[in-house]
């Protein structure tokens, strides 16, 4: 700790002490005290003040060195607030409490970042494993005469998996990709259906689409959301089942007649990495699909509502946001 810096920080106290010493000496002189007594009293007060100042300086310097040693010995500086000794005076206690709060906030952010990194690594590992399925299937299709329909179906699966990774990354940097503008929701629904039609046909599912509207939203993001929901329907709906997409003012609903979601799993279906009993039984779920969809919906100012009954099916509703201006126009797309 620099001595002159310490003097500068105590300059006001030094000035007050000197003025007090001078006033006291003047008072003693005015009251008739001998000059030598006044001089000795002033000198004694100055010596005591100097000793007290020196002791304070060396004590402060020792504390600063100790704190510096603690800081230098930490590999993770965000832990500094947790290991600092509690200061004796009230002024330093304010800074101590502030440092403690900052340190705990930093630790929370670091823990969240570490968890995010671990979850992302796990997701990529699961995604890579799952991507092998359509790639292996495409290889077998090519080796066995290259059935165009089967090849397109597996290409759709691979494309959807690739989009899942891309939108997972985009959900953390929405300002770089999100573009809100007037959008034909009916056209977006048709694009989403076209992107998974071979999977739906191969799964022998009947799909109906009803209703149209204009919305202020991001067409690319909404298309991915709908594709993800349709792929979930195809994965968890037995052959011969039904899927219905309904567009009404303020809502898009995607309903299927699949196996349904157990009641105890419903509150957690949008949690990161949660696969539920259905995902564990089928062994082909990363537990990230609805988590990504939910993140994207929040950026689009939409609410994701999941309703389900085991054995009867699941309905996913996209509510709110900027869905407006209905123009009813029922149509049967596949079936």
Short mmCIF file of C-alpha atoms in Angstrom, two decimals, residues 162-181 183 217-225 292 295-297 299-300:
data_model
loop_
_atom_site.label_atom_id
_atom_site.label_comp_id
_atom_site.label_asym_id
_atom_site.label_seq_id
_atom_site.Cartn_x
_atom_site.Cartn_y
_atom_site.Cartn_z
CA UNK A 162 -30.04 -30.44 -38.01
CA UNK A 163 -32.61 -27.65 -37.65
CA UNK A 164 -33.03 -28.60 -33.99
CA UNK A 165 -29.36 -27.89 -33.29
CA UNK A 166 -29.42 -24.63 -35.24
CA UNK A 167 -32.51 -23.30 -33.47
CA UNK A 168 -31.15 -24.37 -30.10
CA UNK A 169 -28.22 -22.03 -30.74
CA UNK A 170 -30.47 -19.30 -32.15
CA UNK A 171 -32.66 -19.36 -29.05
CA UNK A 172 -29.72 -17.90 -27.09
CA UNK A 173 -29.07 -15.10 -29.60
CA UNK A 174 -32.54 -14.15 -30.79
CA UNK A 175 -31.53 -10.56 -31.59
CA UNK A 176 -29.25 -11.82 -34.38
CA UNK A 177 -31.85 -13.92 -36.19
CA UNK A 178 -35.40 -13.03 -35.13
CA UNK A 179 -37.38 -11.02 -37.70
CA UNK A 180 -40.95 -10.03 -36.80
CA UNK A 181 -43.14 -9.05 -39.76
CA UNK A 183 -46.83 -13.44 -41.91
CA UNK A 217 -44.22 -13.17 -36.17
CA UNK A 218 -41.08 -14.78 -37.56
CA UNK A 219 -42.12 -17.21 -40.29
CA UNK A 220 -38.90 -19.23 -40.12
CA UNK A 221 -39.11 -19.72 -36.37
CA UNK A 222 -42.83 -20.53 -36.45
CA UNK A 223 -42.26 -23.06 -39.24
CA UNK A 224 -39.61 -24.84 -37.20
CA UNK A 225 -41.90 -24.92 -34.14
CA UNK A 292 -36.34 -25.54 -27.67
CA UNK A 295 -37.73 -21.03 -25.68
CA UNK A 296 -38.62 -19.95 -29.20
CA UNK A 297 -42.26 -19.33 -28.20
CA UNK A 299 -39.09 -14.99 -27.90
CA UNK A 300 -42.18 -14.82 -30.15
#
